[in-house]
Amino acid sequence: MPSIISTDQLRFYINRLRERLWVKPLVACLLSIAAALAAKLADGTELGLILPTIKPEPVETILSIMAASMLVIATFAVTSMVSAYASASSTATPRSFSLVIGDDRSQNALSTFIGAFIYSIVALTAMKNGYFEAAGRFTLFILTAIVFGVVIITFVRWVDSIARLGRIGTTIAKVEHATAQALMLRQKAPTLDGIPVVSQVHGWAVFASHVGYVQHIDIAALETWARKNEGRVVIAALPGTFAAPGRELAYISTCSGEITENDKQQVIQSFQIGNNRLFDDDPRFGLVVLSEIACRALSPAVNDPGTAINIIGTLVRLFVLWNNPPPKTEDEHAPKYSRVEVPEISIHDMFDDAFTGIARDGAGTVEVMIRLQKALQSLVLIGDASMQEAAKHHARLALKRAQLALNLAEDLATVCNAAAFASTDVSPGNLQGLSGEGVQNHRAP
């Protein structure tokens, strides 16, 4: 396998680091120590002759106040963030946790508070031990004033952000943004920079070595193996697929027809398998998470159909984005990896992920079913043939579920009217004059 990490692989690892709360605070600590000690460099110059003289006591007082307050603020920040994370998991879905914990503004605020605390401790210790001379003390005073200003601005901005972090609207927006990024990334490379599946004979099957979800595929590594062995690789498990021993990850073949166990292990290592699905390379996961949020809102314990209606609008925006890919340049038309065959994502699977749960759990809520039918009708009008077929199919399924769940003839008639574009089984005219009992008899089996 290649020793050099590809750009796509590097992006995957960077995104994983962004989900770790300790990375940015560690960087801030290192920078704060360097800044506190860098003031000593001014003592070796002629700045001491022209800069004002600053006594040690005022600087030590400011640093002492900062050291005492920053630890308290950092502790308060951690408590508020943990509370927001718990709120996001309980009000939305636990699958959104990685997006909430990766909030840049909260991580930057925590890093700033911890960095300021470390800076003040290091600088105060150096001051009390006479480490700085006149120029160094003045430089340290200026640095301390700058750090103090940054802390105040960061705190004000962070308070505004933490008030929204974990709220259902903010969580939905984060999931929508992550899903849109994954969709656009897949639009640019529908086959992950490989080629569409054309092989009739797939070759030797390579199976997963442990249980989990395919999180990322290193296509560059597979291409390197295929070129080295004059073979081909056919991907059988896209990111998001549940992998287990006995589940094919890929099919491999070589000109010689010989496949060693080492070849299989190299191919398996190109598949990153983890316990959880990730948003990065798995657009369908974002649709699943949005559907889960809507289903939770439709549960009897929550009873919030407005959130489900909001999710339906979000899903329409995402499918419109998917249906209108940006124009490709000449370089983007040529596949980068010509020996790796990758299937494209199925629009029918995407619709299953997005709308099945909402139609099932919202079948008895007339306003949700009306909005769902209108949303699917919008996708029929703007989509290509595949999207139109998928939208009509789910509109018919949603109507059948509504027929089984709605008890009032007028409600069912309204839903049928909204669904007339997709189903001819039930028309509003057929329901006129029907009593509640007639509607019950008219329901689809």
Coordinates of C-alpha atoms in Angstrom, one line a residue:
M1 CA 0.0 0.0 0.0
P2 CA 1.3 3.6 -0.6
S3 CA 3.3 5.2 2.1
I4 CA 2.1 8.7 1.1
I5 CA -1.4 9.6 2.4
S6 CA -3.7 10.8 -0.3
T7 CA -5.6 14.1 -0.1
D8 CA -8.9 12.4 0.5
Q9 CA -7.3 10.3 3.2
L10 CA -5.8 13.4 4.8
R11 CA -9.2 15.1 4.8
F12 CA -10.7 12.1 6.6
Y13 CA -8.1 12.2 9.3
I14 CA -8.4 16.0 9.8
N15 CA -12.1 15.7 10.2
R16 CA -11.6 13.0 12.9
L17 CA -9.2 15.4 14.7
R18 CA -11.8 18.1 14.7
E19 CA -14.1 15.9 16.7
R20 CA -11.5 15.6 19.5
L21 CA -11.9 18.3 22.1
W22 CA -8.3 18.1 23.2
V23 CA -6.7 19.1 19.9
K24 CA -7.4 22.8 19.8
P25 CA -6.8 23.4 23.6
L26 CA -3.4 21.6 23.2
V27 CA -2.4 23.9 20.4
A28 CA -3.6 26.9 22.4
C29 CA -1.5 25.8 25.4
L30 CA 1.7 25.5 23.3
L31 CA 1.1 28.9 21.7
S32 CA 0.5 30.5 25.0
I33 CA 3.7 29.2 26.5
A34 CA 5.6 30.3 23.5
A35 CA 4.0 33.8 23.7
A36 CA 4.7 34.2 27.4
L37 CA 8.4 33.3 27.0
A38 CA 8.8 35.2 23.7
A39 CA 8.7 38.5 25.5
K40 CA 12.2 37.8 26.8
L41 CA 13.4 38.4 23.2
A42 CA 12.8 42.1 23.6
D43 CA 15.4 42.3 26.4
G44 CA 18.2 41.5 23.9
T45 CA 17.4 44.6 21.8
E46 CA 17.6 48.3 22.2
L47 CA 13.9 48.6 22.8
G48 CA 14.7 49.0 26.5
L49 CA 16.1 52.5 25.8
I50 CA 12.9 53.8 24.1
L51 CA 10.0 51.8 25.7
P52 CA 8.3 53.1 28.9
T53 CA 9.3 51.5 32.1
I54 CA 6.7 49.2 33.6
K55 CA 7.0 48.1 37.2
P56 CA 6.5 44.4 37.9
E57 CA 3.6 44.8 40.4
P58 CA 0.9 46.0 37.9
V59 CA 1.8 43.2 35.4
E60 CA 1.8 40.6 38.2
T61 CA -1.6 41.9 39.4
I62 CA -3.2 41.6 35.9
L63 CA -1.7 38.1 35.4
S64 CA -2.9 37.0 38.9
I65 CA -6.5 38.1 38.1
M66 CA -6.4 36.4 34.7
A67 CA -5.0 33.2 36.2
A68 CA -7.7 33.1 38.9
S69 CA -10.6 33.9 36.5
M70 CA -9.7 31.9 33.4
L71 CA -9.8 28.5 35.2
V72 CA -13.3 29.3 36.5
I73 CA -14.5 30.4 33.0
A74 CA -12.9 27.4 31.4
T75 CA -14.7 25.1 33.9
F76 CA -18.0 27.0 33.2
A77 CA -17.4 26.6 29.5
V78 CA -17.0 22.8 29.8
T79 CA -20.1 22.5 31.9
S80 CA -22.2 24.5 29.4
M81 CA -20.9 22.5 26.5
V82 CA -21.6 19.2 28.2
S83 CA -25.1 20.4 28.9
A84 CA -25.6 21.4 25.3
Y85 CA -24.3 18.0 24.1
A86 CA -26.8 16.2 26.4
S87 CA -29.6 18.4 25.1
A88 CA -28.7 17.7 21.5
S89 CA -28.7 14.0 22.1
S90 CA -32.1 14.0 24.0
T91 CA -34.0 16.5 21.9
A92 CA -32.7 15.5 18.4
T93 CA -30.9 12.2 18.1
P94 CA -27.7 10.8 19.5
R95 CA -26.4 10.4 15.9
S96 CA -26.0 14.2 15.8
F97 CA -23.5 14.2 18.7
S98 CA -20.4 14.3 16.5
L99 CA -21.6 17.4 14.8
V100 CA -22.4 19.3 18.0
I101 CA -19.1 18.4 19.6
G102 CA -17.3 19.5 16.5
D103 CA -18.8 23.1 16.8
D104 CA -15.8 25.4 16.0
R105 CA -17.0 28.3 18.0
S106 CA -17.3 26.3 21.2
Q107 CA -13.9 24.6 20.7
N108 CA -12.3 27.9 19.9
A109 CA -13.7 29.5 23.1
L110 CA -12.6 26.6 25.3
S111 CA -9.1 26.7 23.7
T112 CA -8.9 30.5 24.3
F113 CA -9.8 30.2 27.9
I114 CA -7.4 27.4 28.6
G115 CA -4.7 29.0 26.6
A116 CA -5.1 32.3 28.5
F117 CA -5.0 30.4 31.8
I118 CA -1.7 28.7 30.9
Y119 CA -0.3 31.9 29.5
S120 CA -1.0 33.8 32.8
I121 CA 0.5 31.0 34.9
V122 CA 3.7 30.8 32.9
A123 CA 4.1 34.6 32.6
L124 CA 3.4 35.1 36.3
T125 CA 5.9 32.5 37.3
A126 CA 8.5 34.1 35.1
M127 CA 7.8 37.6 36.4
K128 CA 8.1 36.6 40.1
N129 CA 11.5 35.0 39.3
G130 CA 12.8 38.1 37.6
Y131 CA 13.0 36.5 34.2
F132 CA 12.2 39.7 32.3
E133 CA 14.0 43.0 32.2
A134 CA 12.4 46.4 31.3
A135 CA 11.8 45.8 27.6
G136 CA 10.5 42.3 28.4
R137 CA 8.1 43.5 31.0
F138 CA 6.7 46.1 28.7
T139 CA 6.3 43.5 25.9
L140 CA 4.7 41.1 28.3
F141 CA 2.3 43.9 29.4
I142 CA 1.2 44.5 25.8
L143 CA 0.8 40.8 25.2
T144 CA -1.3 40.4 28.3
A145 CA -3.5 43.3 27.2
I146 CA -4.0 41.6 23.8
V147 CA -4.8 38.3 25.4
F148 CA -7.3 39.9 27.8
G149 CA -9.0 41.6 24.9
V150 CA -9.2 38.4 22.9
V151 CA -10.7 36.6 25.9
I152 CA -13.4 39.2 26.4
I153 CA -14.4 39.2 22.7
T154 CA -14.4 35.4 22.6
F155 CA -16.5 35.1 25.8
V156 CA -19.2 37.5 24.4
R157 CA -19.3 35.6 21.1
W158 CA -19.3 32.3 22.8
V159 CA -22.2 33.1 25.1
D160 CA -24.3 34.0 22.1
S161 CA -23.3 30.7 20.5
I162 CA -23.8 28.4 23.5
A163 CA -27.3 29.8 24.0
R164 CA -28.2 28.1 20.7
L165 CA -25.9 25.1 20.8
G166 CA -27.9 21.9 21.4
R167 CA -31.2 23.5 20.4
I168 CA -33.2 21.5 18.0
G169 CA -33.1 24.2 15.3
T170 CA -29.3 24.5 15.6
T171 CA -28.9 20.8 15.5
I172 CA -31.0 20.4 12.4
A173 CA -29.0 23.2 10.7
K174 CA -25.7 21.4 11.5
V175 CA -27.0 18.1 10.2
E176 CA -28.3 19.8 7.0
H177 CA -24.9 21.5 6.5
A178 CA -23.0 18.2 7.0
T179 CA -25.3 16.4 4.7
A180 CA -25.1 19.1 2.0
Q181 CA -21.3 18.9 2.2
A182 CA -21.4 15.1 1.8
L183 CA -23.8 15.4 -1.2
M184 CA -21.7 18.0 -2.9
L185 CA -18.6 15.9 -2.4
R186 CA -20.4 12.9 -3.9
Q187 CA -21.7 15.0 -6.8
K188 CA -18.1 15.9 -7.7
A189 CA -17.1 12.2 -7.6
P190 CA -20.2 10.0 -8.0
T191 CA -17.9 7.0 -8.2
L192 CA -15.3 8.3 -5.7
D193 CA -13.0 9.2 -8.5
G194 CA -13.1 5.7 -9.8
I195 CA -15.0 4.4 -12.8
P196 CA -18.6 3.0 -12.9
V197 CA -19.0 -0.7 -12.5
V198 CA -18.5 -2.4 -15.9
S199 CA -17.0 -5.8 -15.1
Q200 CA -19.3 -8.7 -15.7
V201 CA -17.0 -11.1 -13.8
H202 CA -16.1 -9.6 -10.5
G203 CA -13.3 -11.9 -9.4
W204 CA -12.3 -13.0 -5.9
A205 CA -14.5 -11.7 -3.0
V206 CA -12.8 -9.8 -0.1
F207 CA -14.7 -10.0 3.1
A208 CA -14.7 -7.7 6.2
S209 CA -12.5 -8.8 9.0
H210 CA -14.6 -7.3 11.8
V211 CA -18.1 -5.9 12.4
G212 CA -18.8 -2.2 11.9
Y213 CA -19.7 0.4 9.3
V214 CA -17.6 1.3 6.3
Q215 CA -16.5 4.9 7.1
H216 CA -14.0 5.6 4.4
I217 CA -12.5 3.9 1.4
D218 CA -8.9 4.7 0.3
I219 CA -9.4 4.5 -3.4
A220 CA -5.9 5.7 -4.1
A221 CA -4.5 2.8 -2.2
L222 CA -6.7 0.4 -4.1
E223 CA -5.6 1.9 -7.4
T224 CA -1.9 1.5 -6.3
W225 CA -2.5 -2.2 -5.5
A226 CA -4.4 -2.7 -8.8
R227 CA -1.6 -1.1 -10.9
K228 CA 1.1 -3.1 -9.0
N229 CA -0.7 -6.4 -9.7
E230 CA -2.1 -5.5 -13.1
G231 CA -5.6 -6.1 -11.7
R232 CA -8.9 -4.5 -11.0
V233 CA -11.0 -3.8 -7.9
V234 CA -14.8 -3.7 -7.9
I235 CA -16.2 -2.0 -4.7
A236 CA -19.1 -3.9 -3.2
A237 CA -19.6 -1.8 0.0
L238 CA -19.9 1.9 -0.2
P239 CA -19.3 4.1 2.9
G240 CA -22.2 3.6 5.3
T241 CA -22.6 -0.1 4.5
F242 CA -22.8 -2.4 7.5
A243 CA -19.8 -4.7 7.3
A244 CA -19.4 -8.1 9.0
P245 CA -17.5 -11.3 8.4
G246 CA -19.1 -12.8 5.3
R247 CA -20.1 -9.5 3.9
E248 CA -18.2 -8.6 0.7
L249 CA -16.2 -5.4 0.7
A250 CA -14.8 -5.7 -2.8
Y251 CA -14.0 -8.1 -5.6
I252 CA -10.5 -8.2 -6.9
S253 CA -8.8 -9.8 -9.9
T254 CA -5.4 -9.9 -11.6
C255 CA -4.1 -10.8 -15.0
S256 CA -2.4 -13.9 -13.6
G257 CA -5.5 -15.0 -11.8
E258 CA -3.5 -15.5 -8.6
I259 CA -4.7 -13.8 -5.4
T260 CA -2.6 -14.2 -2.2
E261 CA -3.8 -13.7 1.3
N262 CA -1.5 -10.7 1.5
D263 CA -3.3 -9.2 -1.5
K264 CA -6.6 -9.6 0.3
Q265 CA -5.3 -8.0 3.5
Q266 CA -4.0 -5.0 1.6
V267 CA -7.4 -4.5 0.1
I268 CA -9.2 -4.9 3.5
Q269 CA -6.9 -2.3 5.0
S270 CA -8.1 0.3 2.5
F271 CA -11.5 0.1 4.0
Q272 CA -11.8 2.1 7.3
I273 CA -14.4 0.3 9.4
G274 CA -15.7 1.8 12.7
N275 CA -18.5 1.3 15.1
N276 CA -20.5 4.3 13.9
R277 CA -21.4 5.8 10.6
L278 CA -19.9 9.2 9.7
F279 CA -21.2 12.1 7.7
D280 CA -18.1 12.8 5.6
D281 CA -18.4 10.2 2.8
D282 CA -21.9 8.9 3.6
P283 CA -24.6 11.3 2.3
R284 CA -27.3 8.7 3.2
F285 CA -26.4 8.9 6.9
G286 CA -27.3 12.6 7.0
L287 CA -30.7 11.8 5.5
V288 CA -31.1 9.0 8.1
V289 CA -30.3 11.4 11.0
L290 CA -32.8 14.0 9.7
S291 CA -35.5 11.4 9.5
E292 CA -34.7 10.2 13.0
I293 CA -35.1 13.8 14.3
A294 CA -38.5 14.0 12.6
C295 CA -39.6 10.6 14.0
R296 CA -38.6 11.6 17.5
A297 CA -40.6 14.8 17.1
L298 CA -43.6 12.8 16.0
S299 CA -43.5 10.4 18.9
P300 CA -46.3 10.7 21.5
A301 CA -43.8 11.8 24.2
V302 CA -42.7 14.8 22.2
N303 CA -45.7 15.5 19.8
D304 CA -44.0 18.2 17.8
P305 CA -45.3 17.9 14.2
G306 CA -43.8 21.4 13.4
T307 CA -40.3 20.0 13.7
A308 CA -41.2 17.1 11.3
I309 CA -42.6 19.6 8.8
N310 CA -39.4 21.6 9.1
I311 CA -37.4 18.4 8.4
I312 CA -39.5 17.7 5.3
G313 CA -38.5 21.1 4.0
T314 CA -34.9 20.5 4.8
L315 CA -35.0 17.2 2.9
V316 CA -36.5 18.9 -0.2
R317 CA -33.7 21.4 -0.2
L318 CA -31.1 18.6 0.0
F319 CA -32.7 16.6 -2.9
V320 CA -32.9 19.8 -5.0
L321 CA -29.2 20.3 -4.3
W322 CA -28.5 16.7 -5.3
N323 CA -30.6 17.1 -8.5
N324 CA -28.7 20.2 -9.6
P325 CA -25.0 19.4 -9.5
P326 CA -22.5 22.1 -10.4
P327 CA -21.0 22.0 -13.9
K328 CA -17.9 19.8 -14.2
T329 CA -14.7 21.0 -15.6
E330 CA -12.7 19.0 -18.2
D331 CA -10.3 17.7 -15.6
E332 CA -13.2 16.4 -13.4
H333 CA -14.7 14.3 -16.3
A334 CA -11.6 12.0 -16.4
P335 CA -11.5 9.4 -13.6
K336 CA -8.4 9.6 -11.4
Y337 CA -8.4 5.8 -10.7
S338 CA -9.2 3.8 -13.8
R339 CA -8.7 0.3 -12.2
V340 CA -11.2 0.8 -9.4
E341 CA -14.9 0.3 -10.2
V342 CA -17.3 2.0 -7.8
P343 CA -21.2 1.8 -7.9
E344 CA -23.1 5.1 -7.7
I345 CA -25.4 5.9 -4.8
S346 CA -29.0 4.9 -5.5
I347 CA -31.6 7.6 -5.4
H348 CA -34.2 5.1 -4.3
D349 CA -32.1 4.2 -1.3
M350 CA -31.8 7.9 -0.5
F351 CA -35.6 8.3 -0.6
D352 CA -36.0 5.3 1.6
D353 CA -33.7 6.8 4.2
A354 CA -35.3 10.2 4.1
F355 CA -39.1 9.6 3.9
T356 CA -40.0 6.0 5.1
G357 CA -39.8 6.8 8.8
I358 CA -41.6 10.1 8.5
A359 CA -44.4 8.6 6.5
R360 CA -44.7 5.7 9.0
D361 CA -44.7 7.8 12.2
G362 CA -46.6 10.8 10.8
A363 CA -49.3 8.8 9.1
G364 CA -51.9 9.8 11.7
T365 CA -51.0 13.5 11.6
V366 CA -52.9 15.2 8.7
E367 CA -50.7 18.3 8.5
V368 CA -47.5 16.2 8.3
M369 CA -49.0 14.0 5.6
I370 CA -50.1 17.0 3.5
R371 CA -46.7 18.6 3.7
L372 CA -45.1 15.3 2.8
Q373 CA -47.2 14.9 -0.3
K374 CA -46.5 18.4 -1.4
A375 CA -42.8 17.9 -0.8
L376 CA -42.8 14.7 -2.9
Q377 CA -44.8 16.5 -5.6
S378 CA -42.2 19.2 -5.7
L379 CA -39.5 16.6 -6.2
V380 CA -41.5 15.0 -9.0
L381 CA -41.7 18.4 -10.8
I382 CA -37.9 19.2 -10.6
G383 CA -36.3 15.7 -10.5
D384 CA -35.0 13.5 -13.3
A385 CA -36.7 10.2 -14.2
S386 CA -35.2 8.3 -11.3
M387 CA -36.1 10.9 -8.7
Q388 CA -39.6 11.2 -10.2
E389 CA -40.1 7.4 -9.9
A390 CA -38.8 7.4 -6.3
A391 CA -40.9 10.4 -5.3
K392 CA -44.1 8.9 -6.7
H393 CA -43.4 5.5 -5.1
H394 CA -43.1 7.1 -1.7
A395 CA -46.1 9.3 -2.2
R396 CA -48.2 6.2 -2.9
L397 CA -46.8 4.5 0.2
A398 CA -47.4 7.6 2.4
L399 CA -51.0 7.7 1.1
K400 CA -51.6 4.0 2.0
R401 CA -50.2 4.6 5.5
A402 CA -52.5 7.7 5.8
Q403 CA -55.5 5.6 4.7
L404 CA -54.8 3.2 7.6
A405 CA -54.1 5.8 10.2
L406 CA -56.5 8.7 9.6
N407 CA -60.0 8.3 11.0
L408 CA -61.7 11.4 9.8
A409 CA -63.0 11.4 6.2
E410 CA -62.3 15.1 5.6
D411 CA -58.7 14.7 6.7
L412 CA -58.2 11.7 4.4
A413 CA -59.8 13.6 1.6
T414 CA -57.4 16.4 2.0
V415 CA -54.4 14.1 2.0
C416 CA -55.8 12.3 -1.1
N417 CA -56.2 15.6 -2.9
A418 CA -52.6 16.4 -2.2
A419 CA -51.5 13.0 -3.3
A420 CA -53.5 12.9 -6.5
F421 CA -50.4 13.4 -8.7
A422 CA -48.9 10.1 -7.5
S423 CA -51.8 7.8 -6.9
T424 CA -55.0 6.9 -8.8
D425 CA -56.1 4.4 -6.2
V426 CA -58.1 6.9 -4.2
S427 CA -59.4 10.3 -5.5
P428 CA -61.0 13.0 -3.5
G429 CA -64.2 12.6 -5.5
N430 CA -64.6 9.0 -4.4
L431 CA -64.6 10.1 -0.8
Q432 CA -67.4 12.7 -1.1
G433 CA -70.3 11.7 1.0
L434 CA -68.5 8.9 2.7
S435 CA -69.0 8.5 6.4
G436 CA -66.3 7.5 8.8
E437 CA -67.3 3.9 8.3
G438 CA -67.1 4.3 4.5
V439 CA -63.6 5.6 4.8
Q440 CA -62.6 2.7 6.9
N441 CA -63.9 0.3 4.3
H442 CA -62.2 2.2 1.5
R443 CA -58.7 1.9 3.0
A444 CA -56.1 0.0 1.2
P445 CA -55.4 -3.5 2.7

